[in-house]
Amino acid sequence: MAYTHAKYAQSKTPPVNSGLKPFKGKWTEAEARHLLKRTQFGAKPADVKDFARLSVAQCVSILINTAEPAPLPPVNDYNDINFTDPDVPAGETWVNVVKSVGTQNFKRQNSLKIWWTGQMLFQSRTIREKMVVFLHNHFVTETRIVGSYMAYQYNALLRDHALGNFKTLVKQISINAAMLRYLNGAQNTKKAPDENYARELQELFTVGKGPGSHYTEADVKAAAKVLTGYTINNTTGTYQFVPDKHDEGDKSFSAFYNNHVIHGRKGKEGEQELDELLDMIFAKEEVSCFICRKLYRFFVYHHIDEHTEKNIIVPLAQTFRKSNYEIKPVLQQLLQSTHFYDMANRGGIIKSPLDFAAGMYREFDIQLSKDIDIVSKSRIVQRIYQFAATTQQNIGDPPNVAGWPSWYQEPLYDKLWINSDTYPKRSRFAISVIQQGINFQENCIARVDIIEFAKKTSDPSQPDVLINDSIQLLYPCNLSETERTQIKNSILLTNMQGNMGDHYWTQAWLQMLQKPDDKTIRNNVLNRLNNLYKYLVSLPQYQLC
C-alpha cells in the first residue's frame, strides 16, 4: 500500500518538521478535503467546494464552534412480527424507560447503535460526531454490559461535552451510571473497596502510562477510597451518593502527587473528595500531554517521534492547561497548523470501518427514497453498522476497556483495521454499494447515483478529466500517470484504442445529456461509470484517509 507517511516511518527518520504555526499555504479543495476527511465521516464534494472558498480559520471555526442542538433520541423502530415492546409504542422513544430485560433490552441496544450510526451518516458540518467516537474510545463502556438505558445516557453525556471542558467531563464520567456499572464503581464501598475505576481513571483516562506518569499502586488504592459511596439508583437509573458506604478516613498519595493528603469528609460532604482528587490529578502536566497525544493519533498520525513530542504535543498541552482543559482551543490550534496540512500527514491513516462505510455513504451522496418509512430507514442504516461490526468496529461495544487496538496498540496502530478477513470484506462492501446500493427490501434501496457523482467532476465528458477529478474526490493521494492511463484504457474505455476511445466517450456522454430518456445510451454510460467507480473503490488508496 503506497502512501506518503509510511515510507518515512519505515526510514526511522521522519522528515515531518512542520510545527503549530498557522497554515499559510495555498488553500485549495485538496486542503479542505483533508480537513473534512479527518474531522468528519467522509468529505462530501459539496462541503469541500464550500470550504475551499473560505479560509482555514473560518473552516475550523465552523467545525468546532458548533451550537448544534442535541439530536432527537432513538425511538421504537424494532417492533416486528415476533416482538412488540409492551412499554413503548412504535415510533416513540424508549430512552426514558429505565428498565428493560431480555429481548426488549437487546432490541433497544440495537436501536441505539442504528441511531448512533445515523448521527454519523446525517451529520452537520461539525467535528462533533468524530469527537463522540474519540471520547467513546477513551472513556470506554460496553452497551452489552450496561444496558440500553444507561448506554444512551452515557452517549448523550459524551455528545454534550464533546467540545467542552475535559476536566468537567472526567467528573461527569466518574459518576455516570454506565461507568459506575462498567468499572464496578457502584460496588466500591468502605467495607469492600473496588479499585477498578480508580486504576483506569489514572491509567486510561488522565495521566496515562507515558514517560511523565509515575503514580503508584498505593495511589490507586487511595483514589479508590475517595471514590467509595457512589452507587446507582435503580429507580432513576442515575448515580447517588450513599454516605454510609463512603470511607471517611484520610487518603495519602505518593510523591508523584506531592504527597497530597485528601482529608476524609463525613456525610454528603464526602462527595467533595472527588473534586479534590481531580484537582490533584489535573495538576499534573502529564494529563494534558497524554490527552494531546491521543488527539494527535486520532486526527493526525499514529507515530509520535521526538520532534512531534517537542514541537506539537508539548505546545498543544500548554494550550490545554492554559485554557483550563477546554477542548476547543487544542483542536483549533492543531487543525489550523502547518503540521496538520503537511503533505507527509495526508493519506497516512487507514480508515476505521465506520469511517470507511459512513464516509462512502456521504461522499457518494447516497439518497434514501423520499417516501421511506422510519423502519425501512433504520434497516438501511443498520447495514452500515453491521458492516462495521463485522470488520472489527462494533460501535458501542469496544473489545476491551482500553478501546479499539487500532488507536493504541503499538507498533501497527491503524494498520490493525486491515487483515486477510477485513480487507476482502471492505472491498466487497464498497463494490456492492456502487453496483446495487444498500438494500433492505426489493423496493427499499439506497442507491448511488453514479451519473450525478460523475457530474461533480469539472468535465465528465473528457475521460482524463473524469478520472483525474474522481481520484481527487475519493483519494487523499494521486495516482501515477501510468496508473491513470491504465484505468482509462482498461476500465472506462475497455476494448477501444487511443484517441478513438476518448472521442467515443465524449460523444456517449453528450448524447446521454441530449437524450436523457434513451435507455440504451444511458445504460452504456452507466455501465462504464460503474466499472470505473467499482475499480476505484477497490484499490488500496480508497482505504486511506
C-alpha positions as a Python dict, from the first residue, in 0.01 Angstrom:
ca = {
    (1, 'M'): (0, 0, 0),
    (2, 'A'): (163, 322, -115),
    (3, 'Y'): (111, 625, 98),
    (4, 'T'): (336, 907, 193),
    (5, 'H'): (393, 878, 566),
    (6, 'A'): (453, 504, 568),
    (7, 'K'): (782, 526, 386),
    (8, 'Y'): (901, 791, 629),
    (9, 'A'): (806, 579, 927),
    (10, 'Q'): (996, 288, 782),
    (11, 'S'): (1304, 504, 735),
    (12, 'K'): (1302, 585, 1111),
    (13, 'T'): (1397, 942, 1023),
    (14, 'P'): (1062, 1115, 971),
    (15, 'P'): (1116, 1438, 778),
    (16, 'V'): (798, 1597, 915),
    (17, 'N'): (948, 1909, 1067),
    (18, 'S'): (649, 2140, 1040),
    (19, 'G'): (510, 2291, 1358),
    (20, 'L'): (200, 2450, 1503),
    (21, 'K'): (229, 2786, 1328),
    (22, 'P'): (-93, 2867, 1144),
    (23, 'F'): (-109, 2725, 792),
    (24, 'K'): (-24, 2996, 539),
    (25, 'G'): (-1, 2783, 227),
    (26, 'K'): (-239, 2791, -66),
    (27, 'W'): (-587, 2690, 48),
    (28, 'T'): (-746, 2469, -216),
    (29, 'E'): (-1001, 2189, -236),
    (30, 'A'): (-722, 1944, -151),
    (31, 'E'): (-659, 2108, 187),
    (32, 'A'): (-1032, 2145, 256),
    (33, 'R'): (-1085, 1778, 169),
    (34, 'H'): (-803, 1670, 403),
    (35, 'L'): (-958, 1871, 687),
    (36, 'L'): (-1306, 1731, 628),
    (37, 'K'): (-1195, 1370, 587),
    (38, 'R'): (-1015, 1380, 920),
    (39, 'T'): (-1285, 1561, 1118),
    (40, 'Q'): (-1599, 1412, 968),
    (41, 'F'): (-1710, 1079, 827),
    (42, 'G'): (-1604, 1134, 469),
    (43, 'A'): (-1581, 1462, 279),
    (44, 'K'): (-1892, 1542, 78),
    (45, 'P'): (-1798, 1710, -253),
    (46, 'A'): (-2038, 1999, -187),
    (47, 'D'): (-1880, 2059, 155),
    (48, 'V'): (-1534, 2053, 2),
    (49, 'K'): (-1626, 2318, -254),
    (50, 'D'): (-1783, 2542, 10),
    (51, 'F'): (-1488, 2508, 247),
    (52, 'A'): (-1241, 2579, -33),
    (53, 'R'): (-1399, 2924, -70),
    (54, 'L'): (-1324, 3009, 294),
    (55, 'S'): (-1003, 3049, 492),
    (56, 'V'): (-859, 2772, 705),
    (57, 'A'): (-951, 2967, 1019),
    (58, 'Q'): (-1311, 3005, 904),
    (59, 'C'): (-1337, 2635, 822),
    (60, 'V'): (-1202, 2523, 1157),
    (61, 'S'): (-1431, 2769, 1333),
    (62, 'I'): (-1733, 2616, 1158),
    (63, 'L'): (-1624, 2269, 1263),
    (64, 'I'): (-1559, 2337, 1631),
    (65, 'N'): (-1782, 2631, 1723),
    (66, 'T'): (-2096, 2434, 1682),
    (67, 'A'): (-2417, 2522, 1856),
    (68, 'E'): (-2585, 2204, 1741),
    (69, 'P'): (-2890, 2105, 1942),
    (70, 'A'): (-2898, 1754, 2081),
    (71, 'P'): (-3040, 1513, 1822),
    (72, 'L'): (-3381, 1362, 1869),
    (73, 'P'): (-3346, 1039, 2069),
    (74, 'P'): (-3384, 688, 1924),
    (75, 'V'): (-3736, 552, 1900),
    (76, 'N'): (-3908, 216, 1894),
    (77, 'D'): (-3833, 112, 1538),
    (78, 'Y'): (-3792, -252, 1630),
    (79, 'N'): (-4140, -400, 1672),
    (80, 'D'): (-4188, -689, 1431),
    (81, 'I'): (-4400, -996, 1388),
    (82, 'N'): (-4209, -1173, 1664),
    (83, 'F'): (-4178, -895, 1921),
    (84, 'T'): (-4376, -596, 2043),
    (85, 'D'): (-4236, -372, 2315),
    (86, 'P'): (-4504, -370, 2588),
    (87, 'D'): (-4379, -41, 2738),
    (88, 'V'): (-4308, 181, 2438),
    (89, 'P'): (-4540, 223, 2137),
    (90, 'A'): (-4389, 207, 1790),
    (91, 'G'): (-4239, 539, 1684),
    (92, 'E'): (-4198, 672, 2039),
    (93, 'T'): (-3869, 699, 2222),
    (94, 'W'): (-3762, 437, 2473),
    (95, 'V'): (-3479, 637, 2633),
    (96, 'N'): (-3687, 746, 2933),
    (97, 'V'): (-3780, 391, 3033),
    (98, 'V'): (-3518, 277, 3282),
    (99, 'K'): (-3583, -94, 3291),
    (100, 'S'): (-3561, -339, 3006),
    (101, 'V'): (-3493, -708, 3002),
    (102, 'G'): (-3414, -987, 2758),
    (103, 'T'): (-3525, -931, 2401),
    (104, 'Q'): (-3659, -588, 2492),
    (105, 'N'): (-3314, -474, 2608),
    (106, 'F'): (-3144, -633, 2307),
    (107, 'K'): (-3381, -459, 2066),
    (108, 'R'): (-3321, -123, 2231),
    (109, 'Q'): (-2942, -173, 2226),
    (110, 'N'): (-2964, -242, 1855),
    (111, 'S'): (-3189, 62, 1812),
    (112, 'L'): (-2927, 276, 1990),
    (113, 'K'): (-2647, 157, 1761),
    (114, 'I'): (-2853, 224, 1450),
    (115, 'W'): (-2946, 570, 1580),
    (116, 'W'): (-2580, 643, 1661),
    (117, 'T'): (-2468, 533, 1313),
    (118, 'G'): (-2740, 757, 1171),
    (119, 'Q'): (-2586, 1055, 1354),
    (120, 'M'): (-2268, 986, 1159),
    (121, 'L'): (-2439, 944, 822),
    (122, 'F'): (-2654, 1256, 854),
    (123, 'Q'): (-2412, 1473, 1050),
    (124, 'S'): (-2386, 1850, 1016),
    (125, 'R'): (-2065, 2024, 915),
    (126, 'T'): (-1909, 1988, 1257),
    (127, 'I'): (-1649, 1775, 1428),
    (128, 'R'): (-1894, 1664, 1699),
    (129, 'E'): (-1963, 1310, 1580),
    (130, 'K'): (-1593, 1233, 1533),
    (131, 'M'): (-1530, 1362, 1886),
    (132, 'V'): (-1807, 1140, 2024),
    (133, 'V'): (-1630, 836, 1878),
    (134, 'F'): (-1295, 965, 2011),
    (135, 'L'): (-1439, 1001, 2360),
    (136, 'H'): (-1618, 667, 2339),
    (137, 'N'): (-1284, 504, 2260),
    (138, 'H'): (-1127, 696, 2552),
    (139, 'F'): (-1395, 651, 2821),
    (140, 'V'): (-1497, 302, 2720),
    (141, 'T'): (-1817, 137, 2833),
    (142, 'E'): (-1985, -160, 2667),
    (143, 'T'): (-2355, -146, 2579),
    (144, 'R'): (-2397, -519, 2624),
    (145, 'I'): (-2288, -480, 2989),
    (146, 'V'): (-2452, -152, 3094),
    (147, 'G'): (-2780, -198, 2907),
    (148, 'S'): (-2974, 24, 2670),
    (149, 'Y'): (-3094, 295, 2912),
    (150, 'M'): (-2755, 370, 3065),
    (151, 'A'): (-2578, 335, 2730),
    (152, 'Y'): (-2796, 611, 2583),
    (153, 'Q'): (-2741, 839, 2885),
    (154, 'Y'): (-2365, 781, 2853),
    (155, 'N'): (-2380, 857, 2480),
    (156, 'A'): (-2571, 1179, 2544),
    (157, 'L'): (-2310, 1279, 2802),
    (158, 'L'): (-2026, 1234, 2552),
    (159, 'R'): (-2216, 1432, 2288),
    (160, 'D'): (-2297, 1717, 2534),
    (161, 'H'): (-1930, 1751, 2636),
    (162, 'A'): (-1765, 1659, 2306),
    (163, 'L'): (-1631, 2012, 2259),
    (164, 'G'): (-1646, 2127, 2618),
    (165, 'N'): (-1423, 2110, 2923),
    (166, 'F'): (-1234, 1783, 2956),
    (167, 'K'): (-1194, 1802, 3334),
    (168, 'T'): (-1565, 1859, 3377),
    (169, 'L'): (-1631, 1559, 3156),
    (170, 'V'): (-1399, 1340, 3365),
    (171, 'K'): (-1602, 1428, 3674),
    (172, 'Q'): (-1930, 1354, 3500),
    (173, 'I'): (-1792, 1026, 3366),
    (174, 'S'): (-1678, 931, 3718),
    (175, 'I'): (-2036, 946, 3846),
    (176, 'N'): (-2211, 833, 3529),
    (177, 'A'): (-2429, 529, 3593),
    (178, 'A'): (-2297, 340, 3290),
    (179, 'M'): (-1939, 387, 3404),
    (180, 'L'): (-2027, 304, 3766),
    (181, 'R'): (-2165, -24, 3642),
    (182, 'Y'): (-1899, -98, 3378),
    (183, 'L'): (-1595, -46, 3604),
    (184, 'N'): (-1760, -159, 3928),
    (185, 'G'): (-1772, 184, 4090),
    (186, 'A'): (-2119, 104, 4218),
    (187, 'Q'): (-1970, -185, 4420),
    (188, 'N'): (-1689, 25, 4567),
    (189, 'T'): (-1757, 67, 4942),
    (190, 'K'): (-1551, 132, 5254),
    (191, 'K'): (-1601, -231, 5360),
    (192, 'A'): (-1520, -376, 5017),
    (193, 'P'): (-1307, -133, 4814),
    (194, 'D'): (-1301, -197, 4440),
    (195, 'E'): (-1000, -38, 4267),
    (196, 'N'): (-1112, -90, 3909),
    (197, 'Y'): (-1230, 265, 3830),
    (198, 'A'): (-960, 430, 4041),
    (199, 'R'): (-699, 245, 3832),
    (200, 'E'): (-848, 327, 3493),
    (201, 'L'): (-914, 687, 3598),
    (202, 'Q'): (-537, 731, 3615),
    (203, 'E'): (-406, 474, 3367),
    (204, 'L'): (-653, 527, 3081),
    (205, 'F'): (-846, 850, 3141),
    (206, 'T'): (-600, 1110, 3276),
    (207, 'V'): (-225, 1069, 3343),
    (208, 'G'): (-187, 755, 3130),
    (209, 'K'): (124, 540, 3110),
    (210, 'G'): (355, 785, 2932),
    (211, 'P'): (706, 891, 3036),
    (212, 'G'): (576, 1155, 3277),
    (213, 'S'): (337, 927, 3462),
    (214, 'H'): (467, 778, 3789),
    (215, 'Y'): (162, 713, 4000),
    (216, 'T'): (188, 413, 4228),
    (217, 'E'): (-24, 119, 4331),
    (218, 'A'): (-78, 298, 4663),
    (219, 'D'): (-224, 592, 4468),
    (220, 'V'): (-475, 357, 4307),
    (221, 'K'): (-581, 226, 4647),
    (222, 'A'): (-609, 578, 4794),
    (223, 'A'): (-814, 701, 4498),
    (224, 'A'): (-1044, 400, 4533),
    (225, 'K'): (-1118, 505, 4891),
    (226, 'V'): (-1201, 857, 4773),
    (227, 'L'): (-1448, 707, 4525),
    (228, 'T'): (-1635, 492, 4777),
    (229, 'G'): (-2005, 562, 4833),
    (230, 'Y'): (-2118, 615, 4473),
    (231, 'T'): (-2383, 374, 4359),
    (232, 'I'): (-2674, 351, 4113),
    (233, 'N'): (-3034, 437, 4192),
    (234, 'N'): (-3216, 155, 4019),
    (235, 'T'): (-3539, 357, 4003),
    (236, 'T'): (-3395, 658, 3825),
    (237, 'G'): (-3101, 487, 3652),
    (238, 'T'): (-2868, 763, 3775),
    (239, 'Y'): (-2593, 783, 4034),
    (240, 'Q'): (-2648, 851, 4400),
    (241, 'F'): (-2403, 908, 4683),
    (242, 'V'): (-2453, 699, 4998),
    (243, 'P'): (-2252, 849, 5287),
    (244, 'D'): (-2267, 529, 5493),
    (245, 'K'): (-2069, 349, 5221),
    (246, 'H'): (-1804, 620, 5194),
    (247, 'D'): (-1460, 581, 5357),
    (248, 'E'): (-1427, 883, 5588),
    (249, 'G'): (-1059, 832, 5663),
    (250, 'D'): (-772, 1043, 5525),
    (251, 'K'): (-623, 935, 5189),
    (252, 'S'): (-248, 981, 5137),
    (253, 'F'): (-88, 992, 4793),
    (254, 'S'): (268, 940, 4672),
    (255, 'A'): (546, 1183, 4584),
    (256, 'F'): (414, 1184, 4225),
    (257, 'Y'): (118, 1378, 4364),
    (258, 'N'): (342, 1580, 4600),
    (259, 'N'): (243, 1358, 4896),
    (260, 'H'): (-100, 1515, 4887),
    (261, 'V'): (-347, 1414, 5156),
    (262, 'I'): (-722, 1424, 5098),
    (263, 'H'): (-875, 1457, 5440),
    (264, 'G'): (-1180, 1242, 5494),
    (265, 'R'): (-1519, 1412, 5496),
    (266, 'K'): (-1841, 1292, 5657),
    (267, 'G'): (-2197, 1276, 5529),
    (268, 'K'): (-2284, 1439, 5197),
    (269, 'E'): (-1959, 1634, 5212),
    (270, 'G'): (-1789, 1309, 5121),
    (271, 'E'): (-1878, 1385, 4759),
    (272, 'Q'): (-1641, 1683, 4768),
    (273, 'E'): (-1345, 1447, 4788),
    (274, 'L'): (-1392, 1363, 4419),
    (275, 'D'): (-1336, 1729, 4325),
    (276, 'E'): (-1018, 1738, 4534),
    (277, 'L'): (-899, 1413, 4375),
    (278, 'L'): (-948, 1551, 4024),
    (279, 'D'): (-781, 1882, 4118),
    (280, 'M'): (-480, 1680, 4236),
    (281, 'I'): (-467, 1466, 3921),
    (282, 'F'): (-517, 1756, 3679),
    (283, 'A'): (-237, 1949, 3849),
    (284, 'K'): (0, 1702, 3678),
    (285, 'E'): (115, 1827, 3338),
    (286, 'E'): (118, 1471, 3212),
    (287, 'V'): (-263, 1477, 3190),
    (288, 'S'): (-250, 1741, 2919),
    (289, 'C'): (32, 1561, 2735),
    (290, 'F'): (-146, 1225, 2748),
    (291, 'I'): (-474, 1360, 2610),
    (292, 'C'): (-300, 1562, 2338),
    (293, 'R'): (-109, 1252, 2226),
    (294, 'K'): (-437, 1066, 2192),
    (295, 'L'): (-597, 1352, 1997),
    (296, 'Y'): (-291, 1365, 1771),
    (297, 'R'): (-305, 993, 1699),
    (298, 'F'): (-678, 1011, 1628),
    (299, 'F'): (-670, 1313, 1395),
    (300, 'V'): (-318, 1328, 1251),
    (301, 'Y'): (-91, 1022, 1265),
    (302, 'H'): (-9, 734, 1497),
    (303, 'H'): (370, 781, 1513),
    (304, 'I'): (495, 1041, 1763),
    (305, 'D'): (871, 1095, 1737),
    (306, 'E'): (1094, 1330, 1939),
    (307, 'H'): (1025, 1621, 1703),
    (308, 'T'): (648, 1573, 1723),
    (309, 'E'): (656, 1538, 2101),
    (310, 'K'): (863, 1856, 2140),
    (311, 'N'): (709, 2078, 1873),
    (312, 'I'): (349, 1954, 1860),
    (313, 'I'): (246, 1766, 2174),
    (314, 'V'): (418, 1986, 2436),
    (315, 'P'): (284, 2319, 2300),
    (316, 'L'): (-62, 2168, 2249),
    (317, 'A'): (-52, 2050, 2610),
    (318, 'Q'): (41, 2401, 2721),
    (319, 'T'): (-263, 2534, 2536),
    (320, 'F'): (-476, 2268, 2704),
    (321, 'R'): (-358, 2370, 3052),
    (322, 'K'): (-381, 2744, 2987),
    (323, 'S'): (-742, 2704, 2881),
    (324, 'N'): (-819, 2504, 3198),
    (325, 'Y'): (-864, 2189, 2988),
    (326, 'E'): (-1107, 2325, 2731),
    (327, 'I'): (-1101, 2100, 2423),
    (328, 'K'): (-1175, 2361, 2156),
    (329, 'P'): (-852, 2565, 2179),
    (330, 'V'): (-645, 2249, 2134),
    (331, 'L'): (-842, 2136, 1829),
    (332, 'Q'): (-831, 2486, 1684),
    (333, 'Q'): (-452, 2509, 1718),
    (334, 'L'): (-395, 2162, 1576),
    (335, 'L'): (-640, 2183, 1283),
    (336, 'Q'): (-513, 2525, 1175),
    (337, 'S'): (-148, 2429, 1197),
    (338, 'T'): (106, 2391, 920),
    (339, 'H'): (178, 2047, 1063),
    (340, 'F'): (-177, 1924, 1009),
    (341, 'Y'): (-159, 2008, 637),
    (342, 'D'): (196, 1877, 589),
    (343, 'M'): (192, 1656, 279),
    (344, 'A'): (353, 1377, 480),
    (345, 'N'): (47, 1370, 707),
    (346, 'R'): (-204, 1328, 426),
    (347, 'G'): (-330, 983, 344),
    (348, 'G'): (-140, 843, 641),
    (349, 'I'): (-437, 692, 825),
    (350, 'I'): (-623, 374, 735),
    (351, 'K'): (-994, 442, 769),
    (352, 'S'): (-1174, 278, 1058),
    (353, 'P'): (-1464, 57, 942),
    (354, 'L'): (-1715, 331, 1029),
    (355, 'D'): (-1506, 593, 853),
    (356, 'F'): (-1491, 362, 552),
    (357, 'A'): (-1862, 280, 531),
    (358, 'A'): (-2022, 601, 660),
    (359, 'G'): (-1768, 802, 462),
    (360, 'M'): (-1860, 621, 142),
    (361, 'Y'): (-2229, 679, 207),
    (362, 'R'): (-2169, 1052, 249),
    (363, 'E'): (-1906, 1104, -21),
    (364, 'F'): (-2121, 939, -287),
    (365, 'D'): (-2419, 1133, -154),
    (366, 'I'): (-2639, 826, -131),
    (367, 'Q'): (-3005, 924, -107),
    (368, 'L'): (-3287, 741, 65),
    (369, 'S'): (-3624, 721, -104),
    (370, 'K'): (-3836, 1022, -13),
    (371, 'D'): (-4131, 807, 89),
    (372, 'I'): (-3928, 568, 302),
    (373, 'D'): (-4075, 487, 644),
    (374, 'I'): (-3882, 500, 969),
    (375, 'V'): (-3843, 123, 1000),
    (376, 'S'): (-3706, 84, 648),
    (377, 'K'): (-3468, 376, 704),
    (378, 'S'): (-3340, 210, 1021),
    (379, 'R'): (-3282, -119, 842),
    (380, 'I'): (-3071, 54, 576),
    (381, 'V'): (-2864, 239, 837),
    (382, 'Q'): (-2832, -94, 1016),
    (383, 'R'): (-2643, -228, 714),
    (384, 'I'): (-2370, 29, 780),
    (385, 'Y'): (-2342, -50, 1150),
    (386, 'Q'): (-2345, -425, 1083),
    (387, 'F'): (-2073, -393, 821),
    (388, 'A'): (-1855, -204, 1072),
    (389, 'A'): (-1927, -465, 1339),
    (390, 'T'): (-1816, -749, 1111),
    (391, 'T'): (-1494, -565, 1030),
    (392, 'Q'): (-1381, -509, 1390),
    (393, 'Q'): (-1570, -195, 1496),
    (394, 'N'): (-1888, -274, 1680),
    (395, 'I'): (-1987, 77, 1787),
    (396, 'G'): (-2100, 87, 2148),
    (397, 'D'): (-1910, -231, 2229),
    (398, 'P'): (-1532, -183, 2202),
    (399, 'P'): (-1334, -505, 2256),
    (400, 'N'): (-1198, -403, 2599),
    (401, 'V'): (-1163, -115, 2846),
    (402, 'A'): (-870, 31, 2650),
    (403, 'G'): (-1083, 70, 2335),
    (404, 'W'): (-1003, -47, 1984),
    (405, 'P'): (-639, -166, 1946),
    (406, 'S'): (-606, 32, 1622),
    (407, 'W'): (-595, 350, 1831),
    (408, 'Y'): (-346, 235, 2097),
    (409, 'Q'): (-163, -86, 2002),
    (410, 'E'): (199, -26, 1906),
    (411, 'P'): (355, -53, 1656),
    (412, 'L'): (81, -121, 1399),
    (413, 'Y'): (-199, 105, 1523),
    (414, 'D'): (-450, 171, 1238),
    (415, 'K'): (-292, -99, 1021),
    (416, 'L'): (-473, -341, 1252),
    (417, 'W'): (-800, -248, 1080),
    (418, 'I'): (-676, -440, 776),
    (419, 'N'): (-617, -815, 767),
    (420, 'S'): (-693, -1115, 549),
    (421, 'D'): (-1052, -1118, 675),
    (422, 'T'): (-1144, -747, 685),
    (423, 'Y'): (-980, -629, 363),
    (424, 'P'): (-1185, -854, 130),
    (425, 'K'): (-1500, -759, 323),
    (426, 'R'): (-1427, -389, 284),
    (427, 'S'): (-1364, -427, -89),
    (428, 'R'): (-1677, -638, -143),
    (429, 'F'): (-1887, -389, 53),
    (430, 'A'): (-1762, -91, -149),
    (431, 'I'): (-1814, -266, -482),
    (432, 'S'): (-2162, -384, -387),
    (433, 'V'): (-2265, -31, -282),
    (434, 'I'): (-2164, 101, -625),
    (435, 'Q'): (-2324, -188, -807),
    (436, 'Q'): (-2652, -239, -624),
    (437, 'G'): (-2676, 15, -342),
    (438, 'I'): (-2769, -63, 18),
    (439, 'N'): (-3088, -260, 15),
    (440, 'F'): (-3335, -362, 277),
    (441, 'Q'): (-3613, -492, 61),
    (442, 'E'): (-3654, -509, -313),
    (443, 'N'): (-3834, -175, -320),
    (444, 'C'): (-3629, -13, -46),
    (445, 'I'): (-3281, 60, -169),
    (446, 'A'): (-3040, 344, -102),
    (447, 'R'): (-2857, 386, -432),
    (448, 'V'): (-2554, 569, -557),
    (449, 'D'): (-2649, 794, -848),
    (450, 'I'): (-2324, 734, -1029),
    (451, 'I'): (-2402, 974, -1315),
    (452, 'E'): (-2470, 1256, -1070),
    (453, 'F'): (-2144, 1176, -894),
    (454, 'A'): (-1955, 1193, -1225),
    (455, 'K'): (-2111, 1535, -1282),
    (456, 'K'): (-1925, 1660, -973),
    (457, 'T'): (-1604, 1641, -1176),
    (458, 'S'): (-1510, 1954, -1372),
    (459, 'D'): (-1576, 1799, -1716),
    (460, 'P'): (-1710, 1442, -1715),
    (461, 'S'): (-1722, 1435, -2096),
    (462, 'Q'): (-1341, 1422, -2103),
    (463, 'P'): (-1216, 1082, -1983),
    (464, 'D'): (-886, 1212, -1848),
    (465, 'V'): (-1059, 1488, -1653),
    (466, 'L'): (-1326, 1247, -1529),
    (467, 'I'): (-1064, 1005, -1397),
    (468, 'N'): (-830, 1267, -1254),
    (469, 'D'): (-1106, 1455, -1072),
    (470, 'S'): (-1265, 1133, -943),
    (471, 'I'): (-930, 1033, -794),
    (472, 'Q'): (-911, 1373, -624),
    (473, 'L'): (-1263, 1331, -487),
    (474, 'L'): (-1204, 982, -348),
    (475, 'Y'): (-837, 951, -258),
    (476, 'P'): (-609, 1151, -30),
    (477, 'C'): (-323, 1095, -275),
    (478, 'N'): (-279, 1093, -650),
    (479, 'L'): (-205, 803, -883),
    (480, 'S'): (78, 794, -1133),
    (481, 'E'): (15, 888, -1496),
    (482, 'T'): (75, 525, -1590),
    (483, 'E'): (-193, 410, -1347),
    (484, 'R'): (-441, 672, -1465),
    (485, 'T'): (-382, 576, -1829),
    (486, 'Q'): (-430, 211, -1744),
    (487, 'I'): (-760, 290, -1573),
    (488, 'K'): (-881, 486, -1874),
    (489, 'N'): (-786, 227, -2134),
    (490, 'S'): (-864, -92, -1943),
    (491, 'I'): (-1160, 9, -1727),
    (492, 'L'): (-1353, 309, -1861),
    (493, 'L'): (-1280, 266, -2233),
    (494, 'T'): (-1219, -106, -2247),
    (495, 'N'): (-1197, -257, -2597),
    (496, 'M'): (-1114, 81, -2752),
    (497, 'Q'): (-789, 226, -2878),
    (498, 'G'): (-622, 565, -2815),
    (499, 'N'): (-800, 882, -2920),
    (500, 'M'): (-1085, 685, -3070),
    (501, 'G'): (-1181, 582, -2719),
    (502, 'D'): (-1166, 939, -2589),
    (503, 'H'): (-1386, 1059, -2875),
    (504, 'Y'): (-1628, 771, -2820),
    (505, 'W'): (-1669, 856, -2450),
    (506, 'T'): (-1720, 1225, -2515),
    (507, 'Q'): (-1990, 1151, -2772),
    (508, 'A'): (-2156, 897, -2547),
    (509, 'W'): (-2169, 1141, -2255),
    (510, 'L'): (-2304, 1427, -2464),
    (511, 'Q'): (-2566, 1205, -2627),
    (512, 'M'): (-2683, 1096, -2283),
    (513, 'L'): (-2729, 1459, -2182),
    (514, 'Q'): (-2915, 1534, -2504),
    (515, 'K'): (-3137, 1226, -2483),
    (516, 'P'): (-3176, 1152, -2109),
    (517, 'D'): (-3473, 919, -2173),
    (518, 'D'): (-3285, 693, -2415),
    (519, 'K'): (-3216, 387, -2201),
    (520, 'T'): (-2967, 233, -2442),
    (521, 'I'): (-2745, 540, -2444),
    (522, 'R'): (-2784, 591, -2069),
    (523, 'N'): (-2707, 227, -1984),
    (524, 'N'): (-2393, 237, -2196),
    (525, 'V'): (-2262, 535, -1997),
    (526, 'L'): (-2387, 389, -1671),
    (527, 'N'): (-2214, 55, -1722),
    (528, 'R'): (-1880, 217, -1799),
    (529, 'L'): (-1907, 451, -1500),
    (530, 'N'): (-1999, 159, -1273),
    (531, 'N'): (-1689, -24, -1390),
    (532, 'L'): (-1476, 284, -1327),
    (533, 'Y'): (-1600, 353, -976),
    (534, 'K'): (-1609, -12, -869),
    (535, 'Y'): (-1244, -28, -967),
    (536, 'L'): (-1152, 295, -787),
    (537, 'V'): (-1316, 192, -457),
    (538, 'S'): (-1146, -146, -474),
    (539, 'L'): (-794, -1, -488),
    (540, 'P'): (-586, 20, -166),
    (541, 'Q'): (-580, 400, -188),
    (542, 'Y'): (-952, 408, -108),
    (543, 'Q'): (-873, 259, 234),
    (544, 'L'): (-678, 572, 327),
    (545, 'C'): (-785, 895, 487),
}
